[in-house]
Amino acid sequence: MIVRTASKFKADFFIEKDGYEINGKSIIGVMTLAAEQGAELVLVMDGEDEQEALDALVGLFEDGFGEVV
Amino acid sequence: MSLPENVINGAPPSREVRLRGCGVAPGISIGPAYVYARASITVEEQSIRPEDVASELERFEGALVRSERDLKKVVAVANERLGDESVAVFEAQILMLKDEAVLDEIRTMISSRMMKSDYAVRFVLTKHRQRLEASGNEYLQERSSDIRDVEERIITHLRRNKLLSAIDPHTIVVAENLTAADVILFSRRGILGCVMDYGGSTSHVSIMARALGLPTLVGAHSATQSVRTGDTLIVDGLSGALIINPTRETTERYGRLQSRYTQILEEQKEYVPLPAETIDGRRIALRANLEFKSELELLDEYGAEGIGLFRTEMLFLTEGRLGVSEEDQYKIYSRFVEASGDHGTTIRVLDLGGDKLLPVAHREHNPFLGWRGIRVLLDKQDILRTHLRAILRASVYGKLRILLPMVTTLEEVKRFRVVYNSVCDELRAEGIAFDEAIRIGAMIEIPSAALTADQIAAEVDFLSVGTNDLTQYVLAVDRGNDLVAELYQELHPAVLRLLRMTVDAAHAHGKTVSVCGEMAADSRNVPILVGLGVDELSASPVYLPQLTRIIRSIEYTDVSDLADRALNSSDAEAVRCLLDDWLKSHPYDLLHILDS
């Protein structure tokens, strides 16, 4: 869901955790990040529509993706 | 069906070997083996010359296109056979093929590190896989096998090897493990059957093989080691037998069985409209275990009296999360309830191990003794409430029953009732209609529940015995563990005694008992189950006409005597002998065939 949302925007999107950074538009990358749940994540956006993209992503995280956490 | 020529004319190349697996799709296949060794794709580190980079990149892009085409084919077939809820896994794999970030990593390995493309694919994807595997989380580990599938698919295309789908037709494919996608592609090639070392009869691949009508064995342990490509094989999806290089005599017998089987299928059709009633008038309800929408049409085809077990897990698993919306759930449940007509649907509430859906922090050392079934739902009441709202709303479309999985104590049933009543109040307050008289039942699959079945029966409307788990828990045997799998004995007197206790307890309270495990699908167990007093059997629809046929040929008084003797036998072997002797003295055609 992260990937699908992020891919709608032009801005580059990276997720950072403990100095490990993955491309937020990569389904495989995001899967490997999920392996480390419970950690703090830093979302990095870079591009013309970065604010809209960030809002959309933060909204997703806040809704918990409809998952149980 | 005709036999392959070498089977009829040539002498068998070596001595006959018999292995045993678990038959998941009935039918008999005879033909040459094709050993499909996935693990044998070895990729060595190889570099390319700078001038070959462009053509190597082109080769890689070509393999991507062909891999995607493969997967789209799989999605189309899966959609047609199993319904749209089964394709999520393959769609995720297509997304992986379009993961530009990862593809760029691979392209970089090819163009700047001069790696040969197949090595670059393995190098990059292995790195990602290992991160998932290191997580120790079962759900994520399964996703890692999706990456592996994608990786192998690309590599196979890169090599223009015998493709998965380019396997010789008219062979029996023997593999360590196959995915549902493999089985679809193989079956399009016209293969005769499948044999797998691993796998369980309720796995996705087994359900797929059944839907495709492809004789298939799972759990055949060392099959890939014992079989060589070209060996003649007999696969008996009825009894689970795998015969390697059969003698002429065996081949002839199975040839006869094969045509007899076709004839039996034909004969069975006449049993579809008939009630499953013993000679002396005891009526047994035969219902279907279902999981997919596209299986609904099988209800009428095989004469099922509604759905005895609708597993809701698949919906949640394919979504990969617990938060499936009320609306999405409601749509599916109402479809099942409506299609099952007057006989109705028994919906088993979500039965998942917590480990499948929760983060690593919740990893359990012993999930089978852990957070499963009703235990999860009572802890996660928001999920249970949404689930129940969807189920209750669907009840207006017909007859619906609710079944609680993994009940350990009466207390859990009572706690469930509290939530259930509160959801009912909520719906009433909102003016939403539902059936006020839904029957609620408990699964008896934990020994404590069987031992206290009298107390549980007083509080619920029916009991349903899950023989797979009950057997595992009573005998303390993990049947997936080769070292002890032989101790997994459904006919053990300990299991049968718990069944009898459950039946007696339910009947004393005027409630019914159904059996919905694999035990119910095996025709050889029918005399004992009916003899123990079980009221309903629920199995894959394809088995139902056969069960009707057997039930119509036995006398209840006779089989209850048989069951009494089985209860007093010393072990499972003694029960089996007892049953064999009994079958011999009751020469029903079909049982003879099952026994051969």
XYZ file of C-alpha atoms in Angstrom:
665
model
C 0.000 0.000 0.000
C 2.916 2.298 0.764
C 4.378 1.551 -2.653
C 1.127 2.096 -4.459
C 0.562 5.441 -2.737
C 4.136 6.659 -3.125
C 4.213 5.771 -6.799
C 1.375 8.195 -7.500
C 3.724 11.101 -6.792
C 6.729 12.368 -8.666
C 8.837 13.039 -5.578
C 11.540 10.557 -4.672
C 10.634 8.765 -1.497
C 12.975 7.042 0.921
C 12.373 5.352 4.240
C 15.208 5.391 6.731
C 15.672 3.187 9.736
C 18.843 2.942 11.819
C 20.876 4.339 8.963
C 19.442 1.746 6.580
C 17.614 3.416 3.736
C 15.242 1.881 1.248
C 13.422 3.241 -1.748
C 9.796 3.715 -0.712
C 8.589 3.000 -4.218
C 10.145 -0.468 -4.184
C 7.789 -3.264 -3.118
C 10.709 -5.557 -2.296
C 12.460 -2.806 -0.368
C 9.395 -2.056 1.709
C 8.907 -5.771 2.391
C 12.389 -6.035 3.850
C 11.748 -2.981 5.962
C 8.593 -4.541 7.349
C 10.834 -7.264 8.699
C 11.908 -4.825 11.344
C 8.574 -3.627 12.639
C 8.267 -1.702 15.821
C 11.153 0.590 14.953
C 11.148 4.312 14.337
C 11.066 5.286 10.694
C 12.150 8.487 8.993
C 10.280 9.346 5.796
C 12.259 11.409 3.321
C 10.592 13.103 0.339
C 12.346 14.990 -2.375
C 10.616 16.530 -5.377
C 8.078 19.070 -6.571
C 5.032 17.414 -4.993
C 6.822 16.349 -1.822
C 4.336 17.932 0.592
C 1.270 16.244 -0.911
C 3.145 12.970 -1.058
C 4.217 13.245 2.553
C 0.664 14.053 3.701
C -0.702 11.033 1.869
C 1.940 8.735 3.359
C 1.626 10.049 6.894
C -2.133 9.565 6.614
C -1.508 5.931 5.691
C 0.791 5.355 8.645
C -1.639 7.020 11.021
C -4.458 4.771 9.874
C -2.191 1.837 10.599
C -2.872 0.488 7.079
C -5.935 -1.092 8.609
C -3.564 -3.548 10.281
C -3.286 -4.512 13.906
C -0.192 -3.115 15.451
C -7.574 -43.948 -20.916
C -4.783 -45.868 -22.620
C -1.499 -46.858 -21.062
C 1.853 -45.544 -22.278
C 3.455 -47.992 -24.679
C 6.528 -48.774 -22.598
C 4.270 -49.804 -19.776
C 2.399 -52.315 -21.899
C 5.246 -53.744 -23.926
C 8.525 -53.307 -22.145
C 9.650 -55.140 -19.045
C 9.862 -52.840 -16.040
C 13.385 -51.381 -15.853
C 13.883 -52.032 -12.159
C 12.102 -53.392 -9.152
C 8.828 -51.983 -7.927
C 9.029 -49.492 -5.061
C 6.052 -48.232 -3.108
C 5.880 -44.932 -1.261
C 3.004 -43.340 0.519
C 1.816 -39.780 0.414
C -1.391 -38.008 1.087
C -3.817 -38.052 -1.830
C -5.294 -34.593 -2.271
C -7.049 -34.887 -5.604
C -8.691 -38.212 -6.371
C -7.931 -40.137 -9.540
C -5.304 -42.545 -10.835
C -2.498 -41.601 -13.214
C -0.003 -43.906 -14.882
C 2.898 -42.496 -16.849
C 6.564 -41.536 -17.032
C 8.058 -39.370 -14.295
C 9.554 -35.948 -14.804
C 11.613 -34.935 -11.806
C 11.369 -31.197 -11.536
C 14.297 -30.054 -9.469
C 13.875 -26.429 -8.613
C 16.802 -26.480 -6.273
C 19.064 -27.554 -9.112
C 19.197 -24.113 -10.676
C 22.738 -23.323 -9.667
C 24.052 -19.968 -10.665
C 27.771 -19.404 -10.785
C 29.544 -16.124 -10.596
C 30.397 -15.187 -14.140
C 31.502 -11.934 -15.617
C 30.901 -10.558 -19.078
C 33.032 -8.477 -21.452
C 32.350 -4.726 -21.630
C 31.176 -5.020 -25.235
C 28.522 -7.556 -24.174
C 26.849 -5.295 -21.625
C 24.228 -4.018 -24.050
C 23.177 -7.466 -25.213
C 23.218 -8.789 -21.645
C 20.890 -5.975 -20.554
C 18.631 -6.756 -23.479
C 18.566 -10.425 -22.460
C 17.539 -9.367 -18.957
C 14.709 -7.128 -20.194
C 13.453 -9.943 -22.424
C 13.345 -12.335 -19.474
C 11.353 -9.780 -17.475
C 8.763 -9.481 -20.225
C 8.409 -13.256 -20.527
C 8.198 -13.693 -16.755
C 5.404 -11.169 -16.586
C 3.570 -12.890 -19.424
C 3.821 -16.197 -17.479
C 2.419 -14.666 -14.344
C -0.426 -12.979 -16.164
C -1.388 -16.367 -17.563
C -1.345 -17.779 -14.055
C -3.513 -14.938 -12.800
C -6.019 -15.555 -15.577
C -6.304 -19.270 -14.824
C -6.399 -18.758 -11.068
C -9.130 -16.213 -11.525
C -11.204 -18.519 -13.641
C -10.740 -21.581 -11.422
C -10.596 -20.192 -7.939
C -12.061 -16.727 -8.078
C -10.443 -13.359 -7.755
C -9.487 -13.699 -4.098
C -6.823 -16.277 -4.936
C -4.728 -14.187 -7.287
C -3.272 -11.644 -4.858
C -0.064 -13.639 -4.423
C 0.622 -13.681 -8.149
C -0.290 -10.043 -8.564
C 2.231 -9.200 -5.873
C 4.833 -11.142 -7.867
C 3.985 -9.106 -10.962
C 4.523 -5.948 -8.903
C 7.930 -7.282 -7.899
C 8.798 -7.708 -11.568
C 8.066 -4.008 -11.967
C 10.034 -2.887 -8.927
C 12.214 -0.329 -10.703
C 14.431 0.278 -7.672
C 15.422 -3.382 -7.501
C 15.592 -3.770 -11.284
C 17.977 -0.808 -11.384
C 20.183 -2.505 -8.795
C 20.340 -5.539 -11.071
C 20.986 -3.437 -14.177
C 23.810 -1.664 -12.343
C 25.389 -5.010 -11.433
C 25.294 -5.963 -15.095
C 26.502 -2.670 -16.548
C 29.122 -1.532 -14.038
C 30.147 -4.728 -12.275
C 30.051 -6.743 -15.527
C 28.016 -9.491 -13.920
C 26.284 -12.039 -16.076
C 22.561 -11.300 -15.803
C 21.478 -14.522 -14.088
C 24.133 -14.059 -11.440
C 23.142 -10.421 -11.005
C 19.504 -11.435 -10.499
C 20.429 -14.016 -7.909
C 22.934 -11.704 -6.193
C 20.526 -8.810 -5.743
C 17.386 -10.790 -4.907
C 19.196 -13.095 -2.495
C 20.325 -10.058 -0.559
C 16.715 -8.904 -0.195
C 15.461 -12.387 0.571
C 17.962 -12.895 3.336
C 16.711 -9.813 5.145
C 13.209 -11.274 5.168
C 14.364 -14.713 6.171
C 16.398 -13.297 9.036
C 13.223 -11.788 10.459
C 12.089 -15.156 11.807
C 8.510 -14.065 11.175
C 6.538 -16.768 9.419
C 4.486 -14.379 7.335
C 7.544 -12.515 6.103
C 9.367 -15.768 5.447
C 6.526 -16.802 3.178
C 6.872 -13.502 1.330
C 10.545 -14.318 0.897
C 9.511 -17.451 -0.975
C 7.554 -15.154 -3.307
C 10.787 -13.336 -4.098
C 12.419 -16.700 -4.681
C 9.662 -17.656 -7.110
C 10.200 -14.431 -9.019
C 13.969 -14.906 -8.974
C 13.744 -18.439 -10.332
C 11.229 -17.469 -12.930
C 13.509 -14.744 -14.301
C 16.565 -17.013 -14.233
C 14.689 -19.813 -15.946
C 13.685 -17.417 -18.701
C 17.208 -16.064 -18.966
C 18.481 -19.504 -19.636
C 15.723 -20.456 -22.008
C 15.834 -23.745 -20.180
C 12.998 -26.115 -20.135
C 10.475 -23.733 -18.783
C 8.161 -24.584 -15.991
C 5.452 -24.597 -18.553
C 7.541 -26.405 -21.163
C 7.585 -29.674 -19.270
C 6.816 -32.710 -21.391
C 3.105 -33.283 -21.508
C 1.816 -36.688 -20.429
C 4.333 -36.950 -17.607
C 3.858 -37.064 -13.870
C 5.765 -34.210 -12.280
C 7.717 -35.071 -9.144
C 9.058 -32.153 -7.104
C 10.123 -31.246 -3.620
C 7.454 -28.636 -3.501
C 5.292 -26.886 -6.060
C 3.401 -23.639 -5.942
C -0.189 -23.251 -6.998
C 1.207 -21.285 -9.969
C 3.372 -24.237 -11.051
C 0.416 -26.577 -10.917
C -1.650 -24.264 -13.099
C 1.078 -23.968 -15.723
C 1.816 -27.700 -15.679
C -1.809 -28.592 -16.021
C -2.086 -26.343 -19.074
C 0.730 -28.401 -20.569
C -1.428 -31.479 -20.069
C 0.544 -33.308 -17.402
C -0.974 -36.414 -15.826
C -0.385 -35.748 -12.151
C 1.885 -34.327 -9.468
C 3.825 -35.738 -6.548
C 5.418 -33.548 -3.888
C 7.796 -34.366 -1.060
C 6.210 -31.744 1.141
C 2.895 -30.015 1.537
C -0.383 -30.591 3.311
C -3.799 -31.413 1.966
C -5.238 -28.062 3.007
C -2.488 -26.014 1.375
C -3.243 -23.717 -1.511
C -1.529 -26.004 -3.997
C -3.643 -28.994 -2.901
C -6.853 -27.035 -3.240
C -5.704 -25.942 -6.690
C -4.891 -29.513 -7.773
C -8.332 -30.611 -6.621
C -9.989 -27.773 -8.495
C -8.102 -28.777 -11.640
C -8.941 -32.457 -11.150
C -5.268 -33.419 -11.339
C -4.351 -36.623 -9.433
C -1.873 -35.333 -6.856
C -0.004 -36.554 -3.806
C 1.583 -34.328 -1.195
C 3.807 -35.299 1.717
C 5.422 -38.152 -0.231
C 8.666 -37.511 1.708
C 11.595 -38.861 -0.300
C 9.840 -39.057 -3.669
C 12.341 -36.793 -5.435
C 15.169 -38.991 -4.234
C 13.544 -42.273 -5.137
C 12.243 -41.327 -8.569
C 14.350 -40.684 -11.683
C 13.050 -38.906 -14.753
C 11.667 -41.551 -17.079
C 10.695 -44.045 -14.383
C 7.182 -45.303 -14.761
C 4.931 -44.081 -11.969
C 1.494 -44.863 -10.698
C -0.146 -42.116 -8.670
C -3.254 -43.111 -6.778
C -4.871 -39.937 -5.532
C -7.510 -42.020 -3.743
C -5.306 -44.050 -1.429
C -2.194 -41.863 -1.507
C -0.063 -44.640 -3.012
C 2.925 -43.852 -5.216
C 4.331 -46.835 -7.085
C 7.668 -46.514 -8.843
C 8.481 -48.879 -11.711
C 5.485 -51.102 -11.083
C 5.569 -54.744 -12.102
C 3.486 -55.720 -15.065
C 0.940 -57.198 -12.716
C 0.605 -54.007 -10.662
C 0.334 -51.911 -13.794
C -2.420 -54.084 -15.136
C -4.289 -53.921 -11.873
C -4.078 -50.144 -11.728
C -5.007 -49.946 -15.398
C -8.188 -51.771 -14.468
C -8.674 -49.535 -11.437
C -8.183 -46.508 -13.612
C -10.970 -47.455 -15.959
C -12.962 -48.679 -12.988
C -12.459 -45.278 -11.393
C -13.857 -43.520 -14.434
C -16.766 -45.912 -14.228
C -17.170 -45.239 -10.503
C -17.346 -41.506 -11.123
C -20.054 -42.216 -13.641
C -21.894 -44.537 -11.246
C -21.569 -42.080 -8.402
C -23.635 -39.545 -10.269
C -26.726 -41.558 -9.449
C -25.976 -41.085 -5.740
C -25.860 -37.304 -5.961
C -29.604 -36.758 -5.509
C -30.003 -39.547 -2.940
C -30.024 -38.950 0.822
C -27.143 -40.383 2.847
C -29.146 -42.820 4.886
C -28.104 -46.196 6.295
C -30.070 -49.325 5.418
C -31.775 -49.166 8.813
C -32.736 -45.519 8.398
C -30.134 -43.393 10.172
C -29.775 -40.166 8.241
C -26.349 -38.510 8.010
C -26.062 -34.943 6.714
C -23.258 -34.527 4.170
C -21.963 -31.014 3.776
C -19.138 -29.368 1.883
C -15.899 -27.763 3.082
C -15.362 -24.720 0.908
C -12.989 -21.823 0.652
C -13.431 -20.161 -2.732
C -16.393 -18.570 -4.473
C -15.785 -20.551 -7.620
C -16.294 -23.777 -5.655
C -19.912 -22.847 -4.987
C -21.115 -24.486 -8.163
C -19.786 -27.801 -6.811
C -22.488 -27.817 -4.125
C -25.192 -28.941 -6.544
C -22.865 -30.925 -8.757
C -21.957 -33.229 -5.852
C -25.205 -33.025 -3.920
C -23.880 -31.242 -0.819
C -26.386 -30.343 1.874
C -25.034 -26.862 2.262
C -21.635 -25.836 3.545
C -20.393 -27.500 6.716
C -17.189 -25.511 6.927
C -16.495 -22.203 5.259
C -12.967 -21.180 6.161
C -12.652 -17.412 6.360
C -8.847 -17.368 6.608
C -8.150 -17.179 2.886
C -9.821 -13.794 2.624
C -7.582 -12.387 5.341
C -4.427 -14.129 4.170
C -4.692 -12.938 0.607
C -5.202 -9.411 1.896
C -2.197 -9.995 4.151
C -3.743 -8.145 7.052
C -6.472 -8.413 9.640
C -8.207 -5.212 8.702
C -10.421 -6.533 5.901
C -13.357 -4.140 5.808
C -16.823 -5.075 7.012
C -18.186 -4.368 3.546
C -15.675 -6.662 1.783
C -16.354 -9.445 4.255
C -20.099 -8.968 4.043
C -20.100 -9.248 0.252
C -18.316 -12.593 0.311
C -20.224 -14.121 3.223
C -23.602 -13.165 1.783
C -22.649 -14.767 -1.508
C -21.862 -18.072 0.231
C -24.958 -17.968 2.405
C -27.188 -17.253 -0.558
C -25.623 -19.994 -2.689
C -25.939 -22.641 0.011
C -29.745 -22.387 -0.046
C -31.967 -24.084 2.525
C -29.140 -26.107 4.041
C -27.112 -23.036 4.830
C -23.506 -22.238 5.544
C -21.434 -22.836 8.651
C -19.004 -19.947 8.815
C -15.989 -20.667 10.948
C -14.795 -17.408 12.434
C -11.250 -16.431 11.631
C -8.895 -19.248 12.621
C -5.362 -17.958 12.351
C -2.220 -18.284 14.334
C -1.374 -14.825 15.587
C 2.154 -15.255 14.221
C 0.842 -15.015 10.671
C -0.328 -11.458 11.069
C 1.626 -9.783 13.752
C 5.077 -8.240 14.020
C 8.193 -10.097 15.046
C 7.865 -9.046 18.663
C 5.007 -11.532 18.946
C 6.930 -14.455 17.555
C 5.985 -17.631 19.351
C 8.238 -20.565 20.058
C 5.390 -22.986 19.861
C 2.599 -21.539 17.715
C 0.513 -24.721 17.818
C 0.227 -24.278 21.565
C -0.025 -20.549 21.256
C -2.137 -17.670 20.188
C -4.618 -19.155 17.753
C -8.277 -19.174 16.749
C -10.749 -17.872 19.294
C -7.890 -16.864 21.597
C -6.743 -14.243 19.085
C -10.267 -13.004 18.437
C -11.114 -12.564 22.104
C -7.934 -10.519 22.511
C -8.574 -8.488 19.370
C -12.192 -7.622 19.870
C -12.252 -4.819 17.314
C -11.464 -7.390 14.623
C -13.985 -9.844 16.031
C -16.691 -7.185 16.102
C -16.167 -6.176 12.461
C -16.070 -9.856 11.506
C -19.332 -10.557 13.379
C -21.094 -7.505 11.965
C -20.305 -8.731 8.446
C -21.430 -12.276 9.292
C -24.644 -11.165 10.980
C -25.561 -8.875 8.111
C -25.027 -11.753 5.678
C -27.481 -13.898 7.656
C -30.475 -12.284 5.973
C -29.543 -14.050 2.732
C -30.327 -17.526 4.033
C -29.359 -19.907 6.758
C -26.117 -19.258 8.570
C -24.342 -20.952 11.453
C -21.268 -19.701 13.315
C -18.459 -21.999 14.372
C -15.808 -21.106 16.967
C -12.324 -22.524 16.343
C -9.777 -23.650 18.955
C -12.107 -23.616 21.928
C -10.192 -24.742 25.023
C -12.635 -23.957 27.817
C -16.281 -23.115 28.299
C -15.244 -19.672 29.503
C -14.184 -18.745 25.954
C -17.622 -19.615 24.613
C -19.207 -17.442 27.279
C -16.878 -14.535 26.535
C -17.663 -14.907 22.842
C -21.388 -14.769 23.626
C -20.923 -11.459 25.432
C -19.265 -9.892 22.383
C -21.807 -11.529 20.080
C -24.768 -10.185 22.061
C -23.266 -6.735 22.158
C -22.786 -6.747 18.363
C -26.410 -7.889 17.984
C -27.537 -4.960 20.185
C -25.469 -2.597 18.115
C -27.062 -3.774 14.860
C -30.556 -3.586 16.330
C -29.884 -0.036 17.485
C -28.783 0.824 13.965
C -31.879 -0.801 12.538
C -29.850 -3.335 10.543
C -31.605 -6.635 9.924
C -30.109 -10.013 10.771
C -31.273 -13.509 11.656
C -32.062 -13.527 15.385
C -31.818 -17.306 15.616
C -28.316 -18.029 14.362
C -26.950 -21.287 15.725
C -23.516 -21.087 17.305
C -21.257 -24.119 17.551
C -17.850 -24.955 18.979
C -15.005 -26.758 17.298
C -13.809 -29.709 19.327
C -10.165 -29.991 18.388
C -8.400 -29.567 21.703
C -8.555 -32.524 24.118
C -9.740 -30.318 26.986
C -12.781 -29.350 24.919
C -13.569 -33.007 24.167
C -13.168 -33.939 27.820
C -15.550 -31.179 28.889
C -17.842 -31.520 25.878
C -20.832 -32.053 28.177
C -20.390 -28.559 29.627
C -19.700 -26.958 26.249
C -22.647 -28.747 24.620
C -24.966 -27.169 27.191
C -23.929 -23.696 26.029
C -23.780 -24.074 22.243
C -26.133 -25.297 19.510
C -23.836 -27.857 17.900
C -20.343 -29.324 18.038
C -17.961 -29.880 15.174
C -14.901 -32.075 15.552
C -11.723 -31.023 13.763
C -10.001 -34.380 13.601
C -6.712 -33.065 12.168
C -5.862 -30.908 15.150
C -7.513 -33.196 17.681
C -5.285 -36.074 16.539
C -2.161 -33.906 16.697
C -2.949 -32.655 20.177
C -4.058 -35.976 21.666
C -1.092 -37.906 20.384
C 1.364 -34.991 20.731
C 2.455 -35.483 17.136
C 3.306 -32.878 14.542
C 2.443 -34.700 11.368
C 4.673 -32.386 9.362
C 7.627 -33.830 11.270
C 8.941 -36.847 9.393
C 10.501 -38.326 12.519
C 7.146 -38.842 14.199
C 4.630 -38.546 11.346
C 3.823 -42.257 11.591
C 2.401 -41.669 15.041
C -0.211 -39.397 13.522
C -3.071 -41.884 13.647
C -6.640 -40.675 13.307
C -7.891 -44.151 14.103
C -6.051 -44.362 17.415
C -8.484 -45.515 20.124
C -7.586 -42.380 22.133
C -8.895 -40.193 19.301
C -11.954 -42.399 18.834
C -12.757 -42.323 22.547
C -12.706 -38.518 22.564
C -14.982 -38.576 19.538
C -17.384 -40.865 21.364
C -17.322 -38.642 24.473
C -18.111 -35.652 22.293
C -20.987 -37.422 20.559
C -22.474 -38.692 23.841
C -22.206 -35.248 25.431
C -23.855 -33.517 22.482
C -26.669 -36.059 22.178
C -27.384 -35.864 25.905
C -28.141 -32.167 25.336
C -30.065 -32.793 22.127
C -27.288 -31.243 20.002
C -25.643 -32.553 16.838
C -22.025 -33.433 16.111
C -20.290 -33.057 12.788
C -16.812 -34.148 11.719
C -15.088 -31.799 9.330
C -11.468 -32.983 9.290
C -9.774 -34.974 6.552
C -10.851 -38.087 8.401
C -14.384 -37.498 7.138
C -13.270 -37.490 3.505
C -11.651 -40.920 3.713
C -14.341 -43.422 2.837
C -12.659 -46.136 4.859
C -13.371 -44.224 8.071
C -17.070 -43.815 7.369
C -18.270 -47.030 9.058
C -16.486 -46.081 12.277
C -17.569 -42.435 12.251
C -21.196 -43.337 11.606
C -20.905 -46.103 14.192
C -19.674 -43.616 16.793
C -22.917 -41.701 16.322
C -21.657 -38.706 14.320
C -24.602 -36.849 12.752
C -22.910 -34.900 9.959
C -19.807 -35.210 7.817
C -18.252 -32.288 6.016
C -15.644 -32.787 3.304
C -14.489 -31.486 -0.078
C -17.560 -31.754 -2.310
C -15.897 -34.218 -4.687
C -15.899 -36.908 -1.966
C -19.565 -36.594 -1.063
C -21.181 -38.973 -3.610
C -18.781 -41.693 -2.513
C -19.688 -41.111 1.132
C -23.388 -41.274 0.248
C -22.834 -44.529 -1.555
C -21.092 -46.113 1.411
C -23.546 -44.817 4.001
C -26.417 -46.241 1.950
C -24.792 -49.654 2.060
C -24.201 -49.976 5.812
C -26.445 -50.733 8.765
C -26.211 -48.456 11.746
C -26.601 -51.256 14.278
C -23.791 -53.118 12.559
C -21.345 -50.194 12.467
C -22.075 -49.121 16.031
C -21.005 -52.577 17.082
C -17.843 -52.096 14.985
C -17.210 -48.721 16.650
C -17.604 -50.213 20.129
C -14.976 -52.798 19.328
C -12.670 -50.121 17.885
C -12.904 -48.124 21.123
C -11.648 -51.116 23.036
C -8.771 -51.903 20.693
C -5.263 -51.469 21.996
C -3.844 -49.247 19.247
C -4.432 -47.797 15.796
C -3.025 -50.880 14.100
C -5.564 -53.047 15.898
C -8.349 -50.707 14.760
C -7.101 -50.910 11.206
C -7.086 -54.736 11.326
C -10.546 -54.709 12.818
C -11.715 -52.429 10.044
C -10.032 -54.551 7.362
C -11.718 -57.694 8.640
C -15.006 -55.909 8.807
C -14.617 -54.660 5.235
C -13.806 -58.164 4.049
C -16.985 -59.483 5.568
C -18.899 -56.666 3.879
C -17.763 -56.913 0.302
C -18.782 -53.538 -1.038
C -17.390 -52.903 -4.419
C -16.061 -49.461 -3.679
C -14.314 -50.361 -0.476
C -12.536 -53.134 -2.302
C -11.208 -50.633 -4.732
C -10.086 -48.260 -2.029
C -8.324 -51.096 -0.357
C -6.371 -52.446 -3.267
